[in-house]
PDB file of C-alpha atoms and ligand atoms in Angstrom:
ATOM      1  CA  UNK A 206      19.430  -0.047  52.356  1.00  0.00           C
ATOM      2  CA  UNK A 207      22.534   1.832  52.779  1.00  0.00           C
ATOM      3  CA  UNK A 208      25.868   1.292  50.226  1.00  0.00           C
ATOM      4  CA  UNK A 209      28.159   1.036  53.168  1.00  0.00           C
ATOM      5  CA  UNK A 210      26.243  -0.960  55.802  1.00  0.00           C
ATOM      6  CA  UNK A 211      25.935  -4.777  56.188  1.00  0.00           C
ATOM      7  CA  UNK A 212      22.627  -5.324  56.933  1.00  0.00           C
ATOM      8  CA  UNK A 213      21.379  -6.646  60.007  1.00  0.00           C
ATOM      9  CA  UNK A 214      18.526  -9.463  60.792  1.00  0.00           C
ATOM     10  CA  UNK A 215      17.990  -9.597  64.600  1.00  0.00           C
ATOM     11  CA  UNK A 216      16.182 -12.151  65.934  1.00  0.00           C
ATOM     12  CA  UNK A 217      14.263 -10.531  69.556  1.00  0.00           C
ATOM     13  CA  UNK A 218      13.041 -14.174  70.970  1.00  0.00           C
ATOM     14  CA  UNK A 219      11.325 -12.483  73.611  1.00  0.00           C
ATOM     15  CA  UNK A 220       9.956 -14.555  76.885  1.00  0.00           C
ATOM     16  CA  UNK A 221      10.069 -17.800  74.305  1.00  0.00           C
ATOM     17  CA  UNK A 222      12.132 -21.010  73.898  1.00  0.00           C
ATOM     18  CA  UNK A 223      13.746 -22.575  77.001  1.00  0.00           C
ATOM     19  CA  UNK A 224      17.533 -23.183  76.652  1.00  0.00           C
ATOM     20  CA  UNK A 225      16.736 -26.808  75.297  1.00  0.00           C
ATOM     21  CA  UNK A 226      14.643 -25.287  72.565  1.00  0.00           C
ATOM     22  CA  UNK A 227      16.885 -22.763  72.177  1.00  0.00           C
ATOM     23  CA  UNK A 228      19.847 -25.029  71.246  1.00  0.00           C
ATOM     24  CA  UNK A 229      17.064 -26.996  68.715  1.00  0.00           C
ATOM     25  CA  UNK A 230      16.009 -23.768  66.733  1.00  0.00           C
ATOM     26  CA  UNK A 231      19.714 -22.513  66.634  1.00  0.00           C
ATOM     27  CA  UNK A 232      20.910 -25.327  65.361  1.00  0.00           C
ATOM     28  CA  UNK A 233      17.852 -26.053  62.392  1.00  0.00           C
ATOM     29  CA  UNK A 234      18.121 -22.413  61.598  1.00  0.00           C
ATOM     30  CA  UNK A 235      22.047 -22.609  60.727  1.00  0.00           C
ATOM     31  CA  UNK A 236      20.990 -26.270  58.950  1.00  0.00           C
ATOM     32  CA  UNK A 237      18.503 -24.397  57.090  1.00  0.00           C
ATOM     33  CA  UNK A 238      20.778 -21.403  55.770  1.00  0.00           C
ATOM     34  CA  UNK A 239      23.694 -23.942  54.690  1.00  0.00           C
ATOM     35  CA  UNK A 240      21.042 -25.988  52.811  1.00  0.00           C
ATOM     36  CA  UNK A 241      20.007 -22.981  50.957  1.00  0.00           C
ATOM     37  CA  UNK A 242      23.831 -21.935  50.489  1.00  0.00           C
ATOM     38  CA  UNK A 243      23.224 -18.876  52.437  1.00  0.00           C
ATOM     39  CA  UNK A 244      26.359 -16.896  52.386  1.00  0.00           C
ATOM     40  CA  UNK A 245      26.947 -15.484  55.968  1.00  0.00           C
ATOM     41  CA  UNK A 246      29.414 -12.771  54.627  1.00  0.00           C
ATOM     42  CA  UNK A 247      26.422 -10.692  53.570  1.00  0.00           C
ATOM     43  CA  UNK A 248      23.902 -10.490  56.357  1.00  0.00           C
ATOM     44  CA  UNK A 249      24.492 -10.206  59.816  1.00  0.00           C
ATOM     45  CA  UNK A 250      22.246 -12.405  62.151  1.00  0.00           C
ATOM     46  CA  UNK A 251      22.038 -11.544  65.747  1.00  0.00           C
ATOM     47  CA  UNK A 252      19.971 -13.895  67.812  1.00  0.00           C
ATOM     48  CA  UNK A 253      18.543 -12.360  71.370  1.00  0.00           C
ATOM     49  CA  UNK A 254      17.570 -15.388  73.620  1.00  0.00           C
ATOM     50  CA  UNK A 255      16.242 -15.231  76.718  1.00  0.00           C
ATOM     51  CA  UNK A 256      18.840 -15.073  79.774  1.00  0.00           C
ATOM     52  CA  UNK A 257      18.906 -18.363  80.786  1.00  0.00           C
ATOM     53  CA  UNK A 258      19.609 -19.491  77.508  1.00  0.00           C
ATOM     54  CA  UNK A 259      22.508 -17.587  76.559  1.00  0.00           C
ATOM     55  CA  UNK A 260      25.280 -20.134  77.749  1.00  0.00           C
ATOM     56  CA  UNK A 261      23.878 -22.668  75.734  1.00  0.00           C
ATOM     57  CA  UNK A 262      23.163 -20.938  72.869  1.00  0.00           C
ATOM     58  CA  UNK A 263      26.818 -19.459  73.281  1.00  0.00           C
ATOM     59  CA  UNK A 264      28.481 -22.907  73.728  1.00  0.00           C
ATOM     60  CA  UNK A 265      26.763 -24.212  70.611  1.00  0.00           C
ATOM     61  CA  UNK A 266      27.728 -21.167  68.269  1.00  0.00           C
ATOM     62  CA  UNK A 267      31.275 -21.213  69.468  1.00  0.00           C
ATOM     63  CA  UNK A 268      31.914 -24.718  68.873  1.00  0.00           C
ATOM     64  CA  UNK A 269      29.990 -25.245  65.532  1.00  0.00           C
ATOM     65  CA  UNK A 270      31.418 -22.140  64.193  1.00  0.00           C
ATOM     66  CA  UNK A 271      28.012 -21.083  63.427  1.00  0.00           C
ATOM     67  CA  UNK A 272      27.968 -17.064  62.456  1.00  0.00           C
ATOM     68  CA  UNK A 273      25.546 -16.122  64.308  1.00  0.00           C
ATOM     69  CA  UNK A 274      26.333 -12.946  66.815  1.00  0.00           C
ATOM     70  CA  UNK A 275      24.298 -13.376  70.490  1.00  0.00           C
ATOM     71  CA  UNK A 276      22.754 -10.717  72.151  1.00  0.00           C
ATOM     72  CA  UNK A 277      20.474  -9.996  75.488  1.00  0.00           C
ATOM     73  CA  UNK A 278      17.154  -8.508  75.540  1.00  0.00           C
ATOM     74  CA  UNK A 279      18.061  -6.439  78.614  1.00  0.00           C
ATOM     75  CA  UNK A 280      20.684  -5.151  80.945  1.00  0.00           C
ATOM     76  CA  UNK A 281      21.112  -3.539  84.171  1.00  0.00           C
ATOM     77  CA  UNK A 282      22.255  -0.219  84.484  1.00  0.00           C
ATOM     78  CA  UNK A 283      24.710  -1.343  87.976  1.00  0.00           C
ATOM     79  CA  UNK A 284      27.443  -3.065  87.220  1.00  0.00           C
ATOM     80  CA  UNK A 285      27.040  -5.348  90.057  1.00  0.00           C
ATOM     81  CA  UNK A 286      25.331  -5.253  93.830  1.00  0.00           C
ATOM     82  CA  UNK A 287      22.682  -5.649  95.459  1.00  0.00           C
ATOM     83  CA  UNK A 288      19.978  -5.821  93.058  1.00  0.00           C
ATOM     84  CA  UNK A 289      18.136  -8.845  92.874  1.00  0.00           C
ATOM     85  CA  UNK A 290      16.867 -10.210  89.679  1.00  0.00           C
ATOM     86  CA  UNK A 291      19.373  -7.983  87.483  1.00  0.00           C
ATOM     87  CA  UNK A 292      21.914  -8.665  84.842  1.00  0.00           C
ATOM     88  CA  UNK A 293      24.995  -6.649  84.692  1.00  0.00           C
ATOM     89  CA  UNK A 294      26.745  -6.003  81.243  1.00  0.00           C
ATOM     90  CA  UNK A 295      29.917  -7.087  82.480  1.00  0.00           C
ATOM     91  CA  UNK A 296      28.062 -10.950  82.843  1.00  0.00           C
ATOM     92  CA  UNK A 297      26.473 -10.741  79.493  1.00  0.00           C
ATOM     93  CA  UNK A 298      30.281  -9.775  77.770  1.00  0.00           C
ATOM     94  CA  UNK A 299      32.178 -12.758  79.897  1.00  0.00           C
ATOM     95  CA  UNK A 300      29.142 -14.858  77.638  1.00  0.00           C
ATOM     96  CA  UNK A 301      30.757 -13.181  74.582  1.00  0.00           C
ATOM     97  CA  UNK A 302      27.444 -11.485  73.871  1.00  0.00           C
ATOM     98  CA  UNK A 303      28.104  -8.632  71.447  1.00  0.00           C
ATOM     99  CA  UNK A 304      25.144  -6.820  71.848  1.00  0.00           C
ATOM    100  CA  UNK A 305      21.783  -6.029  74.052  1.00  0.00           C
ATOM    101  CA  UNK A 306      18.372  -4.460  73.107  1.00  0.00           C
ATOM    102  CA  UNK A 307      17.799  -1.477  75.408  1.00  0.00           C
ATOM    103  CA  UNK A 308      14.010   0.351  75.823  1.00  0.00           C
ATOM    104  CA  UNK A 309      11.560  -2.567  73.949  1.00  0.00           C
ATOM    105  CA  UNK A 310       8.250  -1.181  74.508  1.00  0.00           C
ATOM    106  CA  UNK A 311       7.252  -3.837  76.309  1.00  0.00           C
ATOM    107  CA  UNK A 312      10.202  -2.970  78.937  1.00  0.00           C
ATOM    108  CA  UNK A 313       9.099   0.399  78.367  1.00  0.00           C
ATOM    109  CA  UNK A 314       5.489  -0.131  78.679  1.00  0.00           C
ATOM    110  CA  UNK A 315       5.139  -3.258  81.568  1.00  0.00           C
ATOM    111  CA  UNK A 316       8.556  -2.266  83.032  1.00  0.00           C
ATOM    112  CA  UNK A 317       8.339   1.622  83.418  1.00  0.00           C
ATOM    113  CA  UNK A 318      11.655   2.179  81.366  1.00  0.00           C
ATOM    114  CA  UNK A 319      11.888   6.127  80.712  1.00  0.00           C
ATOM    115  CA  UNK A 320      13.931   7.387  78.554  1.00  0.00           C
ATOM    116  CA  UNK A 321      16.188   8.243  81.203  1.00  0.00           C
ATOM    117  CA  UNK A 322      16.739   4.809  82.229  1.00  0.00           C
ATOM    118  CA  UNK A 323      17.113   3.999  78.623  1.00  0.00           C
ATOM    119  CA  UNK A 324      19.992   5.978  78.401  1.00  0.00           C
ATOM    120  CA  UNK A 325      21.598   4.925  81.838  1.00  0.00           C
ATOM    121  CA  UNK A 326      21.029   1.574  79.709  1.00  0.00           C
ATOM    122  CA  UNK A 327      22.976   2.096  77.041  1.00  0.00           C
ATOM    123  CA  UNK A 328      25.513   3.654  79.013  1.00  0.00           C
ATOM    124  CA  UNK A 329      25.978   0.478  80.565  1.00  0.00           C
ATOM    125  CA  UNK A 330      26.144  -1.286  77.622  1.00  0.00           C
ATOM    126  CA  UNK A 331      28.759   0.738  76.094  1.00  0.00           C
ATOM    127  CA  UNK A 332      30.755   0.496  79.270  1.00  0.00           C
ATOM    128  CA  UNK A 333      30.914  -3.519  79.138  1.00  0.00           C
ATOM    129  CA  UNK A 334      31.718  -3.519  75.434  1.00  0.00           C
ATOM    130  CA  UNK A 335      28.136  -4.259  73.946  1.00  0.00           C
ATOM    131  CA  UNK A 336      26.034  -2.671  71.259  1.00  0.00           C
ATOM    132  CA  UNK A 337      22.827  -1.309  72.650  1.00  0.00           C
ATOM    133  CA  UNK A 338      20.351  -1.770  69.630  1.00  0.00           C
ATOM    134  CA  UNK A 339      18.407   0.942  70.740  1.00  0.00           C
ATOM    135  CA  UNK A 340      14.727   0.430  70.394  1.00  0.00           C
ATOM    136  CA  UNK A 341      12.435   3.849  69.943  1.00  0.00           C
ATOM    137  CA  UNK A 342       8.502   4.076  68.341  1.00  0.00           C
ATOM    138  CA  UNK A 343       5.645   5.824  69.034  1.00  0.00           C
ATOM    139  CA  UNK A 344       1.830   4.333  69.908  1.00  0.00           C
ATOM    140  CA  UNK A 345      -1.141   4.444  68.211  1.00  0.00           C
ATOM    141  CA  UNK A 346      -2.310   7.446  70.487  1.00  0.00           C
ATOM    142  CA  UNK A 347       1.134   8.980  69.760  1.00  0.00           C
ATOM    143  CA  UNK A 348       0.774   8.747  65.848  1.00  0.00           C
ATOM    144  CA  UNK A 349      -2.712  10.389  66.144  1.00  0.00           C
ATOM    145  CA  UNK A 350      -1.576  13.053  68.599  1.00  0.00           C
ATOM    146  CA  UNK A 351       1.890  14.043  67.247  1.00  0.00           C
ATOM    147  CA  UNK A 352       2.465  12.227  63.875  1.00  0.00           C
ATOM    148  CA  UNK A 353       5.128   9.231  63.301  1.00  0.00           C
ATOM    149  CA  UNK A 354       8.161  10.961  63.776  1.00  0.00           C
ATOM    150  CA  UNK A 355       8.184  12.850  66.996  1.00  0.00           C
ATOM    151  CA  UNK A 356       7.747  10.189  69.907  1.00  0.00           C
ATOM    152  CA  UNK A 357      10.628   8.372  68.895  1.00  0.00           C
ATOM    153  CA  UNK A 358      12.786  11.530  67.527  1.00  0.00           C
ATOM    154  CA  UNK A 359      12.900  12.806  71.110  1.00  0.00           C
ATOM    155  CA  UNK A 360      13.461   9.129  72.500  1.00  0.00           C
ATOM    156  CA  UNK A 361      16.313   8.847  70.634  1.00  0.00           C
ATOM    157  CA  UNK A 362      17.705  12.144  71.280  1.00  0.00           C
ATOM    158  CA  UNK A 363      17.580  11.353  75.218  1.00  0.00           C
ATOM    159  CA  UNK A 364      19.184   8.007  74.484  1.00  0.00           C
ATOM    160  CA  UNK A 365      22.134   9.316  72.949  1.00  0.00           C
ATOM    161  CA  UNK A 366      22.819  12.046  75.738  1.00  0.00           C
ATOM    162  CA  UNK A 367      26.542  11.156  76.754  1.00  0.00           C
ATOM    163  CA  UNK A 368      27.333   8.485  74.025  1.00  0.00           C
ATOM    164  CA  UNK A 369      30.807   8.975  72.471  1.00  0.00           C
ATOM    165  CA  UNK A 370      30.815  10.021  68.415  1.00  0.00           C
ATOM    166  CA  UNK A 371      32.529   6.730  67.796  1.00  0.00           C
ATOM    167  CA  UNK A 372      30.722   4.739  69.816  1.00  0.00           C
ATOM    168  CA  UNK A 373      29.065   1.582  67.899  1.00  0.00           C
ATOM    169  CA  UNK A 374      25.198   1.853  68.270  1.00  0.00           C
ATOM    170  CA  UNK A 375      22.143   0.236  66.132  1.00  0.00           C
ATOM    171  CA  UNK A 376      18.855   1.750  66.281  1.00  0.00           C
ATOM    172  CA  UNK A 377      15.756   0.119  65.678  1.00  0.00           C
ATOM    173  CA  UNK A 378      12.507   1.769  64.892  1.00  0.00           C
ATOM    174  CA  UNK A 379       9.725   0.232  65.933  1.00  0.00           C
ATOM    175  CA  UNK A 380       6.208   1.631  66.192  1.00  0.00           C
ATOM    176  CA  UNK A 381       4.214   0.053  68.911  1.00  0.00           C
ATOM    177  CA  UNK A 382       0.781  -0.314  67.118  1.00  0.00           C
ATOM    178  CA  UNK A 383       2.880  -2.643  64.271  1.00  0.00           C
ATOM    179  CA  UNK A 384       4.220  -5.034  66.867  1.00  0.00           C
ATOM    180  CA  UNK A 385       2.906  -8.064  66.978  1.00  0.00           C
ATOM    181  CA  UNK A 386      -0.353  -6.998  65.541  1.00  0.00           C
ATOM    182  CA  UNK A 387       0.320  -8.414  62.211  1.00  0.00           C
ATOM    183  CA  UNK A 388      -0.038  -5.164  60.953  1.00  0.00           C
ATOM    184  CA  UNK A 389       3.418  -3.373  59.780  1.00  0.00           C
ATOM    185  CA  UNK A 390       4.043  -0.032  59.046  1.00  0.00           C
ATOM    186  CA  UNK A 391       4.464   0.367  55.012  1.00  0.00           C
ATOM    187  CA  UNK A 392       7.668   0.784  53.487  1.00  0.00           C
ATOM    188  CA  UNK A 393       7.453   4.553  52.828  1.00  0.00           C
ATOM    189  CA  UNK A 394       6.189   5.220  56.482  1.00  0.00           C
ATOM    190  CA  UNK A 395       8.783   3.609  58.301  1.00  0.00           C
ATOM    191  CA  UNK A 396      11.889   5.116  55.408  1.00  0.00           C
ATOM    192  CA  UNK A 397      10.381   8.983  56.225  1.00  0.00           C
ATOM    193  CA  UNK A 398      11.205   7.659  60.638  1.00  0.00           C
ATOM    194  CA  UNK A 399      14.016   6.093  59.747  1.00  0.00           C
ATOM    195  CA  UNK A 400      15.614   9.276  58.094  1.00  0.00           C
ATOM    196  CA  UNK A 401      14.573  11.297  60.734  1.00  0.00           C
ATOM    197  CA  UNK A 402      16.326   8.648  63.537  1.00  0.00           C
ATOM    198  CA  UNK A 403      19.365   9.157  61.175  1.00  0.00           C
ATOM    199  CA  UNK A 404      19.098  12.551  61.175  1.00  0.00           C
ATOM    200  CA  UNK A 405      19.028  12.861  65.271  1.00  0.00           C
ATOM    201  CA  UNK A 406      22.566  10.168  65.285  1.00  0.00           C
ATOM    202  CA  UNK A 407      24.217  13.146  62.560  1.00  0.00           C
ATOM    203  CA  UNK A 408      23.137  15.890  65.152  1.00  0.00           C
ATOM    204  CA  UNK A 409      24.091  13.725  68.463  1.00  0.00           C
ATOM    205  CA  UNK A 410      27.067  11.922  67.169  1.00  0.00           C
ATOM    206  CA  UNK A 411      28.757  13.544  63.901  1.00  0.00           C
ATOM    207  CA  UNK A 412      28.324  12.767  59.952  1.00  0.00           C
ATOM    208  CA  UNK A 413      30.331   9.427  60.426  1.00  0.00           C
ATOM    209  CA  UNK A 414      27.986   7.789  62.879  1.00  0.00           C
ATOM    210  CA  UNK A 415      25.052   8.858  61.091  1.00  0.00           C
ATOM    211  CA  UNK A 416      26.580   6.898  57.894  1.00  0.00           C
ATOM    212  CA  UNK A 417      27.863   3.752  59.682  1.00  0.00           C
ATOM    213  CA  UNK A 418      24.623   3.100  62.148  1.00  0.00           C
ATOM    214  CA  UNK A 419      22.888   0.491  60.858  1.00  0.00           C
ATOM    215  CA  UNK A 420      18.502   1.606  61.391  1.00  0.00           C
ATOM    216  CA  UNK A 421      16.424  -1.619  61.396  1.00  0.00           C
ATOM    217  CA  UNK A 422      12.450  -1.467  60.949  1.00  0.00           C
ATOM    218  CA  UNK A 423      10.684  -3.771  63.545  1.00  0.00           C
ATOM    219  CA  UNK A 424       6.977  -4.590  63.899  1.00  0.00           C
ATOM    220  CA  UNK A 425       4.945  -7.596  62.001  1.00  0.00           C
ATOM    221  CA  UNK A 426       8.511  -8.108  59.994  1.00  0.00           C
ATOM    222  CA  UNK A 427       7.696 -11.471  57.540  1.00  0.00           C
ATOM    223  CA  UNK A 428       9.116 -13.415  54.250  1.00  0.00           C
ATOM    224  CA  UNK A 429       6.704 -11.625  52.629  1.00  0.00           C
ATOM    225  CA  UNK A 430       7.465  -7.789  53.746  1.00  0.00           C
ATOM    226  CA  UNK A 431      11.465  -7.997  54.480  1.00  0.00           C
ATOM    227  CA  UNK A 432      12.447  -7.242  50.952  1.00  0.00           C
ATOM    228  CA  UNK A 433      10.154  -4.313  50.490  1.00  0.00           C
ATOM    229  CA  UNK A 434      11.749  -2.259  53.803  1.00  0.00           C
ATOM    230  CA  UNK A 435      15.111  -3.389  52.676  1.00  0.00           C
ATOM    231  CA  UNK A 436      14.564  -1.687  49.352  1.00  0.00           C
ATOM    232  CA  UNK A 437      14.732   1.748  51.665  1.00  0.00           C
ATOM    233  CA  UNK A 438      18.041   3.685  52.090  1.00  0.00           C
ATOM    234  CA  UNK A 439      17.356   4.577  55.529  1.00  0.00           C
ATOM    235  CA  UNK A 440      16.573   0.824  56.741  1.00  0.00           C
ATOM    236  CA  UNK A 441      19.423  -1.531  57.057  1.00  0.00           C
ATOM    237  CA  UNK A 442      17.621  -4.502  58.706  1.00  0.00           C
ATOM    238  CA  UNK A 443      14.796  -5.811  60.887  1.00  0.00           C
ATOM    239  CA  UNK A 444      14.310  -6.567  64.532  1.00  0.00           C
ATOM    240  CA  UNK A 445      12.151  -9.432  64.369  1.00  0.00           C
ATOM    241  CA  UNK A 446      10.122 -10.815  66.687  1.00  0.00           C
ATOM    242  CA  UNK A 447       7.307 -13.862  65.717  1.00  0.00           C
ATOM    243  CA  UNK A 448       8.999 -14.226  62.731  1.00  0.00           C
ATOM    244  CA  UNK A 449      12.409 -15.230  64.166  1.00  0.00           C
ATOM    245  CA  UNK A 450      10.938 -18.015  66.182  1.00  0.00           C
ATOM    246  CA  UNK A 451      10.253 -20.053  62.991  1.00  0.00           C
ATOM    247  CA  UNK A 452      13.136 -21.878  61.034  1.00  0.00           C
ATOM    248  CA  UNK A 453      11.780 -21.868  57.814  1.00  0.00           C
ATOM    249  CA  UNK A 454      10.085 -17.788  58.286  1.00  0.00           C
ATOM    250  CA  UNK A 455      13.565 -16.558  59.461  1.00  0.00           C
ATOM    251  CA  UNK A 456      15.715 -18.191  57.153  1.00  0.00           C
ATOM    252  CA  UNK A 457      13.798 -17.054  54.613  1.00  0.00           C
ATOM    253  CA  UNK A 458      13.782 -13.327  56.122  1.00  0.00           C
ATOM    254  CA  UNK A 459      17.648 -13.697  56.630  1.00  0.00           C
ATOM    255  CA  UNK A 460      17.632 -14.482  52.932  1.00  0.00           C
ATOM    256  CA  UNK A 461      15.715 -11.345  51.628  1.00  0.00           C
ATOM    257  CA  UNK A 462      18.461 -10.831  48.898  1.00  0.00           C
ATOM    258  CA  UNK A 463      17.025 -13.393  47.517  1.00  0.00           C
ATOM    259  CA  UNK A 464      13.611 -12.552  47.210  1.00  0.00           C
ATOM    260  CA  UNK A 465      12.022 -11.016  43.943  1.00  0.00           C
ATOM    261  CA  UNK A 466      13.263  -7.415  43.330  1.00  0.00           C
ATOM    262  CA  UNK A 467      16.059  -6.883  45.520  1.00  0.00           C
TER     263      UNK A 467
HETATM  264  P1  PGA B 657       7.307  -8.615  65.968  1.00  0.00           P
HETATM  265  O1  PGA B 657       8.253  -8.246  66.983  1.00  0.00           O
HETATM  266  O2  PGA B 657       8.115  -8.834  65.127  1.00  0.00           O
HETATM  267  O3  PGA B 657       6.541  -9.893  66.739  1.00  0.00           O
HETATM  268  O4  PGA B 657       5.812  -7.666  65.272  1.00  0.00           O
HETATM  269  C1  PGA B 657       8.680  -7.091  67.192  1.00  0.00           C
HETATM  270  C2  PGA B 657       9.496  -6.919  68.233  1.00  0.00           C
HETATM  271  O5  PGA B 657       8.797  -6.796  69.207  1.00  0.00           O
HETATM  272  O6  PGA B 657      10.660  -6.493  68.001  1.00  0.00           O
END
């Protein structure tokens, strides 16, 4: 965890929880953190619900002043028009979304999102005032053929084409083989790739961007392993899938600073 960077714990709900279940979970999570006297100032928490939940969650966190950020799981490359089924970054900004996940491996795999599409989505997000959470990561075949860092490094290089040096971005390193598998990368493996990804940010956007950009690890993050990742100098947080759907588990991940040894 970098000295000057506020840790970010991001919950990627994927296609889980309808808007009623979403409201219930957000309330319970808020209470759980309050009960544990969690100081929200030391860790940023951002939730990424399905599109259909965004308005309900936004209304709840605004009304109850719940200190969670809100984000979407995808954004269109277009601003508006005849693009059935797509959602504009302009609409997300209107809902007080602050960020959007871009290029998740499930979008790359099931929706054929190329590095060029990812770059266009990053540009669309920034245009509408959203922080892109840019996901990169290698499959197990990539790992065998090219090692751990070659593919994520080249994915990030393309994603950052055309991004201004002062743009706020977040990078998430998610090895595809670690997502939903129960088999996380080791902290050392993850640190090594996250360091190289920070080097890409430095080469493309400069020193200030490299020092301020949060690089997250994602892939089977749990309450039992989060602290070991957060000890690494270039890992500033986590993108959590399955673990973000359980109140106690996610609450414990957010409170990683209380875990032994951190
Ligand atoms: P997981 O998913 O935590 O369930 O492995 C992470 C992700 O896909 O963002």
